[in-house]
C-alpha positions as a LaTeX table, in Angstrom:
\begin{tabular}{lrrr}
\hline
Residue & $x$ (\AA) & $y$ (\AA) & $z$ (\AA) \\
\hline
Cys1 & $-2.99$ & $-9.91$ & 24.69 \\
Tyr2 & $-0.02$ & $-8.17$ & 26.31 \\
Val3 & 1.66 & $-7.97$ & 23.00 \\
Arg4 & $-0.97$ & $-5.66$ & 21.57 \\
Ala5 & $-1.07$ & $-3.54$ & 24.72 \\
Ala6 & 2.63 & $-3.30$ & 24.86 \\
Val7 & 2.83 & $-2.02$ & 21.14 \\
Asp8 & 0.08 & 0.50 & 21.74 \\
Ala9 & 1.69 & 1.62 & 24.90 \\
Gly10 & 5.14 & 2.23 & 23.19 \\
Ala11 & 7.13 & $-0.74$ & 24.31 \\
Pro12 & 10.67 & $-0.77$ & 22.97 \\
Ile13 & 10.66 & $-1.80$ & 19.40 \\
Ser14 & 13.97 & $-1.98$ & 17.34 \\
Thr15 & 12.73 & 0.41 & 14.76 \\
Gln16 & 9.14 & 1.50 & 13.74 \\
Arg17 & 9.42 & $-0.17$ & 10.44 \\
Phe18 & 9.93 & $-3.47$ & 12.00 \\
Arg19 & 6.77 & $-3.20$ & 14.06 \\
Ser20 & 4.59 & $-5.21$ & 11.94 \\
Ser21 & 6.99 & $-8.00$ & 10.69 \\
Met22 & 8.47 & $-8.45$ & 14.24 \\
Met23 & 5.46 & $-8.53$ & 16.65 \\
Gly24 & 2.93 & $-9.44$ & 13.92 \\
Gly25 & 4.80 & $-12.62$ & 13.19 \\
Phe26 & 5.01 & $-13.40$ & 16.92 \\
Leu27 & 1.25 & $-12.93$ & 17.31 \\
Asn28 & 0.68 & $-15.22$ & 14.25 \\
Phe29 & 2.70 & $-17.69$ & 15.84 \\
Leu30 & 0.78 & $-17.51$ & 19.06 \\
Arg31 & $-2.54$ & $-17.77$ & 17.36 \\
Ala32 & $-1.61$ & $-20.83$ & 15.36 \\
Arg33 & $-1.01$ & $-22.73$ & 18.71 \\
Glu34 & $-4.66$ & $-22.25$ & 19.52 \\
Glu35 & $-6.15$ & $-25.22$ & 17.56 \\
Gly36 & $-9.80$ & $-24.77$ & 16.48 \\
Asp37 & $-10.17$ & $-21.08$ & 17.67 \\
Pro38 & $-7.44$ & $-19.05$ & 16.03 \\
Gly39 & $-8.96$ & $-15.88$ & 17.39 \\
Val40 & $-8.01$ & $-16.73$ & 21.02 \\
Asp41 & $-4.81$ & $-15.03$ & 22.36 \\
Ile42 & $-2.20$ & $-17.01$ & 24.48 \\
Pro43 & $-2.24$ & $-15.60$ & 27.90 \\
Ala44 & 1.00 & $-13.84$ & 29.03 \\
Thr45 & 1.29 & $-16.46$ & 31.87 \\
Glu46 & 2.38 & $-19.02$ & 29.23 \\
Leu47 & 5.41 & $-17.04$ & 28.28 \\
Ser48 & 8.44 & $-19.44$ & 28.78 \\
Leu49 & 11.87 & $-20.30$ & 27.44 \\
Thr50 & 10.12 & $-23.29$ & 25.50 \\
Leu51 & 7.83 & $-20.90$ & 23.94 \\
Leu52 & 10.72 & $-18.83$ & 22.64 \\
Glu53 & 12.40 & $-21.93$ & 21.43 \\
Arg54 & 9.39 & $-23.00$ & 19.41 \\
Tyr55 & 8.96 & $-19.54$ & 18.10 \\
Ala56 & 12.66 & $-19.57$ & 16.89 \\
Ser57 & 12.35 & $-22.95$ & 15.28 \\
Ser58 & 9.01 & $-21.85$ & 13.61 \\
Leu59 & 10.94 & $-19.11$ & 11.58 \\
Pro60 & 11.88 & $-20.31$ & 8.01 \\
Cys61 & 15.50 & $-20.29$ & 7.02 \\
Ala62 & 14.89 & $-20.06$ & 3.37 \\
Gly63 & 15.02 & $-16.58$ & 2.00 \\
Arg64 & 15.56 & $-15.22$ & 5.36 \\
Lys65 & 18.76 & $-13.86$ & 6.76 \\
Ala66 & 19.98 & $-15.15$ & 10.13 \\
Gln67 & 20.27 & $-11.78$ & 11.67 \\
Thr68 & 16.57 & $-11.11$ & 10.77 \\
Arg69 & 15.48 & $-14.43$ & 12.53 \\
Tyr70 & 17.62 & $-13.43$ & 15.61 \\
Arg71 & 16.11 & $-10.00$ & 15.80 \\
Lys72 & 12.53 & $-11.37$ & 15.65 \\
Val73 & 13.20 & $-13.59$ & 18.65 \\
Met74 & 15.12 & $-10.97$ & 20.44 \\
Glu75 & 12.13 & $-8.47$ & 20.04 \\
Ala76 & 9.80 & $-11.14$ & 21.61 \\
Glu77 & 12.19 & $-11.42$ & 24.58 \\
Arg78 & 12.20 & $-7.47$ & 25.00 \\
Met79 & 8.47 & $-7.42$ & 25.03 \\
Trp80 & 8.30 & $-10.12$ & 27.69 \\
Ala81 & 10.71 & $-8.12$ & 29.96 \\
Trp82 & 8.81 & $-5.03$ & 29.42 \\
Ala83 & 5.61 & $-6.55$ & 30.40 \\
Phe84 & 7.33 & $-8.35$ & 33.41 \\
Asp85 & 8.49 & $-4.88$ & 34.74 \\
Arg86 & 4.90 & $-3.63$ & 34.81 \\
Pro87 & 2.99 & $-6.11$ & 37.15 \\
Glu88 & 0.10 & $-3.54$ & 37.87 \\
Arg89 & $-0.93$ & $-3.91$ & 34.15 \\
Phe90 & 0.09 & $-7.45$ & 33.35 \\
Pro91 & $-0.38$ & $-9.52$ & 36.55 \\
Gly92 & 1.13 & $-13.05$ & 36.38 \\
Val93 & 3.83 & $-12.51$ & 33.66 \\
Pro94 & 6.63 & $-15.01$ & 34.68 \\
Met95 & 10.27 & $-14.15$ & 35.08 \\
Pro96 & 11.68 & $-13.32$ & 31.68 \\
Arg97 & 14.26 & $-15.74$ & 30.14 \\
Arg98 & 16.53 & $-15.07$ & 27.04 \\
Tyr99 & 16.88 & $-17.70$ & 24.22 \\
Thr100 & 19.15 & $-15.57$ & 21.99 \\
Gly101 & 21.86 & $-15.06$ & 24.60 \\
Ala102 & 24.24 & $-12.26$ & 25.30 \\
Ser103 & 26.51 & $-12.75$ & 22.39 \\
Gly104 & 24.18 & $-11.57$ & 19.74 \\
Ala105 & 25.68 & $-14.12$ & 17.15 \\
Ala106 & 22.92 & $-14.62$ & 14.78 \\
Asp107 & 24.35 & $-17.75$ & 13.36 \\
Lys108 & 24.09 & $-19.49$ & 16.70 \\
Leu109 & 20.30 & $-19.31$ & 16.74 \\
Arg110 & 19.20 & $-22.82$ & 16.07 \\
Pro111 & 15.95 & $-24.77$ & 16.53 \\
Pro112 & 15.93 & $-26.80$ & 19.78 \\
Val113 & 17.12 & $-30.31$ & 19.90 \\
Pro114 & 13.94 & $-32.62$ & 19.40 \\
Val115 & 12.84 & $-34.44$ & 22.55 \\
Val116 & 12.51 & $-38.14$ & 22.32 \\
Ala117 & 8.88 & $-39.19$ & 22.99 \\
Ile118 & 8.38 & $-41.06$ & 26.24 \\
Ala119 & 5.37 & $-42.41$ & 28.12 \\
Ala120 & 3.97 & $-39.39$ & 29.87 \\
Pro121 & 1.35 & $-39.28$ & 32.47 \\
Ser122 & $-1.95$ & $-37.47$ & 31.68 \\
Trp123 & $-3.70$ & $-35.04$ & 33.96 \\
Ala124 & $-6.13$ & $-37.73$ & 34.76 \\
Asp125 & $-3.30$ & $-40.09$ & 35.82 \\
Val126 & $-1.91$ & $-37.32$ & 38.34 \\
Asp127 & $-5.43$ & $-36.79$ & 39.69 \\
Ala128 & $-5.90$ & $-40.47$ & 40.24 \\
Met129 & $-2.70$ & $-40.58$ & 42.20 \\
Thr130 & $-3.63$ & $-37.51$ & 44.28 \\
Ala131 & $-7.02$ & $-39.38$ & 45.13 \\
His132 & $-4.93$ & $-42.30$ & 46.57 \\
Leu133 & $-2.87$ & $-39.97$ & 48.99 \\
Asn134 & $-3.83$ & $-40.66$ & 52.55 \\
Val135 & $-2.11$ & $-37.71$ & 54.25 \\
Glu136 & $-3.74$ & $-34.29$ & 53.90 \\
Trp137 & $-0.40$ & $-32.28$ & 53.34 \\
His138 & 0.70 & $-34.80$ & 50.73 \\
Arg139 & $-2.62$ & $-34.14$ & 48.78 \\
Arg140 & $-1.95$ & $-30.40$ & 49.15 \\
Ala141 & 1.56 & $-30.63$ & 47.97 \\
Ala142 & 0.38 & $-32.63$ & 44.94 \\
Leu143 & $-2.16$ & $-30.11$ & 44.11 \\
Leu144 & 0.38 & $-27.32$ & 44.11 \\
Met145 & 2.78 & $-29.42$ & 42.06 \\
Arg146 & 0.15 & $-30.25$ & 39.49 \\
Phe147 & $-1.01$ & $-26.70$ & 38.73 \\
Thr148 & 2.34 & $-24.86$ & 39.08 \\
Gly149 & 5.16 & $-27.47$ & 37.97 \\
Met150 & 7.01 & $-26.69$ & 41.13 \\
Arg151 & 9.57 & $-29.23$ & 42.41 \\
Ala152 & 9.04 & $-31.28$ & 45.58 \\
Ser153 & 11.69 & $-29.48$ & 47.39 \\
Gln154 & 10.17 & $-26.05$ & 46.34 \\
Val155 & 6.71 & $-27.02$ & 47.60 \\
Cys156 & 8.26 & $-28.14$ & 50.77 \\
Gly157 & 10.16 & $-24.94$ & 51.26 \\
Met158 & 7.19 & $-22.75$ & 50.29 \\
Arg159 & 6.12 & $-20.06$ & 52.78 \\
Trp160 & 2.85 & $-18.26$ & 53.15 \\
Glu161 & 4.56 & $-14.92$ & 52.35 \\
Asp162 & 5.53 & $-16.24$ & 48.98 \\
Ala163 & 1.86 & $-16.35$ & 47.94 \\
Asp164 & $-0.25$ & $-13.48$ & 46.82 \\
Leu165 & $-3.66$ & $-14.95$ & 46.77 \\
Asp166 & $-5.28$ & $-11.52$ & 45.80 \\
Arg167 & $-3.23$ & $-11.30$ & 42.65 \\
Ala168 & $-3.14$ & $-15.06$ & 42.12 \\
Val169 & 0.65 & $-15.35$ & 41.92 \\
Leu170 & 3.35 & $-17.34$ & 43.77 \\
Arg171 & 6.98 & $-16.17$ & 44.03 \\
Val172 & 9.85 & $-18.58$ & 44.32 \\
Pro173 & 12.71 & $-16.39$ & 45.49 \\
Ala174 & 16.22 & $-16.82$ & 44.19 \\
Gly175 & 18.29 & $-18.98$ & 46.44 \\
Arg176 & 15.38 & $-20.77$ & 47.94 \\
Arg177 & 15.98 & $-24.51$ & 48.24 \\
Gly178 & 15.04 & $-26.07$ & 44.98 \\
Ala179 & 15.20 & $-23.15$ & 42.79 \\
Lys180 & 16.93 & $-24.14$ & 39.72 \\
Arg181 & 20.35 & $-22.66$ & 39.31 \\
Gly182 & 19.47 & $-20.22$ & 42.07 \\
Arg183 & 17.02 & $-18.12$ & 39.97 \\
Gly184 & 13.72 & $-16.81$ & 41.30 \\
Arg185 & 10.48 & $-16.88$ & 39.37 \\
Val186 & 6.80 & $-15.82$ & 39.52 \\
Ile187 & 4.13 & $-18.42$ & 39.00 \\
Pro188 & 0.55 & $-17.76$ & 38.15 \\
Leu189 & $-1.95$ & $-19.53$ & 40.28 \\
His190 & $-5.16$ & $-21.29$ & 38.93 \\
Lys191 & $-8.30$ & $-19.94$ & 40.48 \\
Asp192 & $-8.96$ & $-23.46$ & 42.00 \\
Val193 & $-5.52$ & $-23.41$ & 43.79 \\
Val194 & $-6.29$ & $-20.01$ & 45.11 \\
Ala195 & $-9.52$ & $-21.23$ & 46.54 \\
Ala196 & $-8.00$ & $-24.29$ & 48.04 \\
Met197 & $-5.13$ & $-22.31$ & 49.73 \\
Val198 & $-7.69$ & $-19.83$ & 51.14 \\
Gly199 & $-9.30$ & $-22.71$ & 52.99 \\
Trp200 & $-6.00$ & $-24.15$ & 54.36 \\
Gly201 & $-4.86$ & $-21.26$ & 56.51 \\
Pro202 & $-3.48$ & $-19.81$ & 58.61 \\
Ser203 & $-1.77$ & $-17.66$ & 56.20 \\
Gly204 & $-0.04$ & $-15.13$ & 58.58 \\
Gly205 & 3.44 & $-16.40$ & 57.74 \\
Gly206 & 5.85 & $-19.18$ & 58.04 \\
Leu207 & 6.00 & $-22.46$ & 56.11 \\
Val208 & 3.00 & $-23.72$ & 54.44 \\
Phe209 & 3.97 & $-27.47$ & 55.28 \\
Pro210 & 5.85 & $-27.20$ & 58.57 \\
Arg211 & 7.45 & $-30.02$ & 60.21 \\
Arg212 & 8.37 & $-30.21$ & 63.97 \\
Tyr213 & 11.90 & $-30.94$ & 64.77 \\
Lys214 & 13.50 & $-31.19$ & 68.31 \\
Gly215 & 16.61 & $-29.11$ & 68.78 \\
Glu216 & 19.45 & $-29.93$ & 71.12 \\
Asp217 & 17.68 & $-28.24$ & 73.87 \\
Gly218 & 14.75 & $-30.76$ & 73.58 \\
Gln219 & 12.39 & $-27.86$ & 72.26 \\
Ser220 & 10.13 & $-28.61$ & 69.29 \\
Arg221 & 10.60 & $-26.11$ & 66.29 \\
Pro222 & 9.08 & $-25.75$ & 62.87 \\
Gly223 & 11.21 & $-26.70$ & 59.96 \\
Pro224 & 10.60 & $-27.74$ & 56.31 \\
Tyr225 & 10.31 & $-31.30$ & 55.06 \\
Arg226 & 12.82 & $-32.70$ & 52.55 \\
Gly227 & 11.66 & $-32.85$ & 48.98 \\
Asp228 & 12.30 & $-36.66$ & 48.92 \\
Ser229 & 9.73 & $-36.99$ & 51.65 \\
Leu230 & 7.11 & $-37.08$ & 49.03 \\
Val231 & 8.73 & $-39.59$ & 46.82 \\
Ala232 & 7.54 & $-42.78$ & 48.73 \\
Pro233 & 4.00 & $-41.70$ & 49.35 \\
Phe234 & 3.61 & $-40.51$ & 45.79 \\
Arg235 & 4.99 & $-43.81$ & 44.33 \\
Arg236 & 2.64 & $-45.88$ & 46.60 \\
Ala237 & $-0.36$ & $-43.81$ & 45.48 \\
Trp238 & 0.81 & $-44.08$ & 41.89 \\
Gln239 & 0.79 & $-47.85$ & 42.16 \\
Ser240 & $-2.56$ & $-47.96$ & 44.19 \\
Ala241 & $-3.96$ & $-46.06$ & 41.27 \\
Asn242 & $-2.85$ & $-48.80$ & 38.73 \\
Ile243 & $-1.11$ & $-46.39$ & 36.46 \\
Asp244 & 1.49 & $-47.55$ & 34.05 \\
Ala245 & 4.78 & $-47.85$ & 35.97 \\
Glu246 & 6.73 & $-46.54$ & 32.87 \\
Lys247 & 5.03 & $-43.20$ & 33.16 \\
Trp248 & 6.30 & $-42.93$ & 36.77 \\
\hline
\end{tabular}
């Protein structure tokens, strides 16, 4: 896993004496998430703000100073940023995010607010919906959203130059329509998505899903679809697949 490689390569550690307790605890947390096979490492592509929040909430408060808990999470953040800056060694590491914040106030480190359980669709539900989509570009957009978690507006604005199929990553630039709060990010691509995109072509540049618009001069030009153009066909496919309406 990237954590072990980063430690061996001299990644920034607060002090040498914290190496075992800091990163050892993080590794134990990652292993514990692998049910039934504790020896399997969590891939670096699963790093996320949610993962840091869960790590923070897993650290016991009893007998542990708040500053120690804070430093443990902060060290995991520093490892994440260190790996992201070395894509040649750790391809697919997503854009690092900070959970500890810039203030450094240890007493502000709190477990995340529990999420109320709701009826959630399964992967089988999403696949069943996709099978009922009648338009080819709708099916392709659904495939990308299913495997990457991208928003509809992000998929509609996606350009071929954003995808590095050789390295199996997709870049959503900062400021692109649909980017949350203007931040960019890097998304790892599943091998099945890479294989599908290779077959779509052409990949020379431009929008992956272009729409033809007529300008004031009457000439037809390519432009992006709006994200809400996927809502109606997705809803119809959802209903055709007889999936619980509450999950929608």
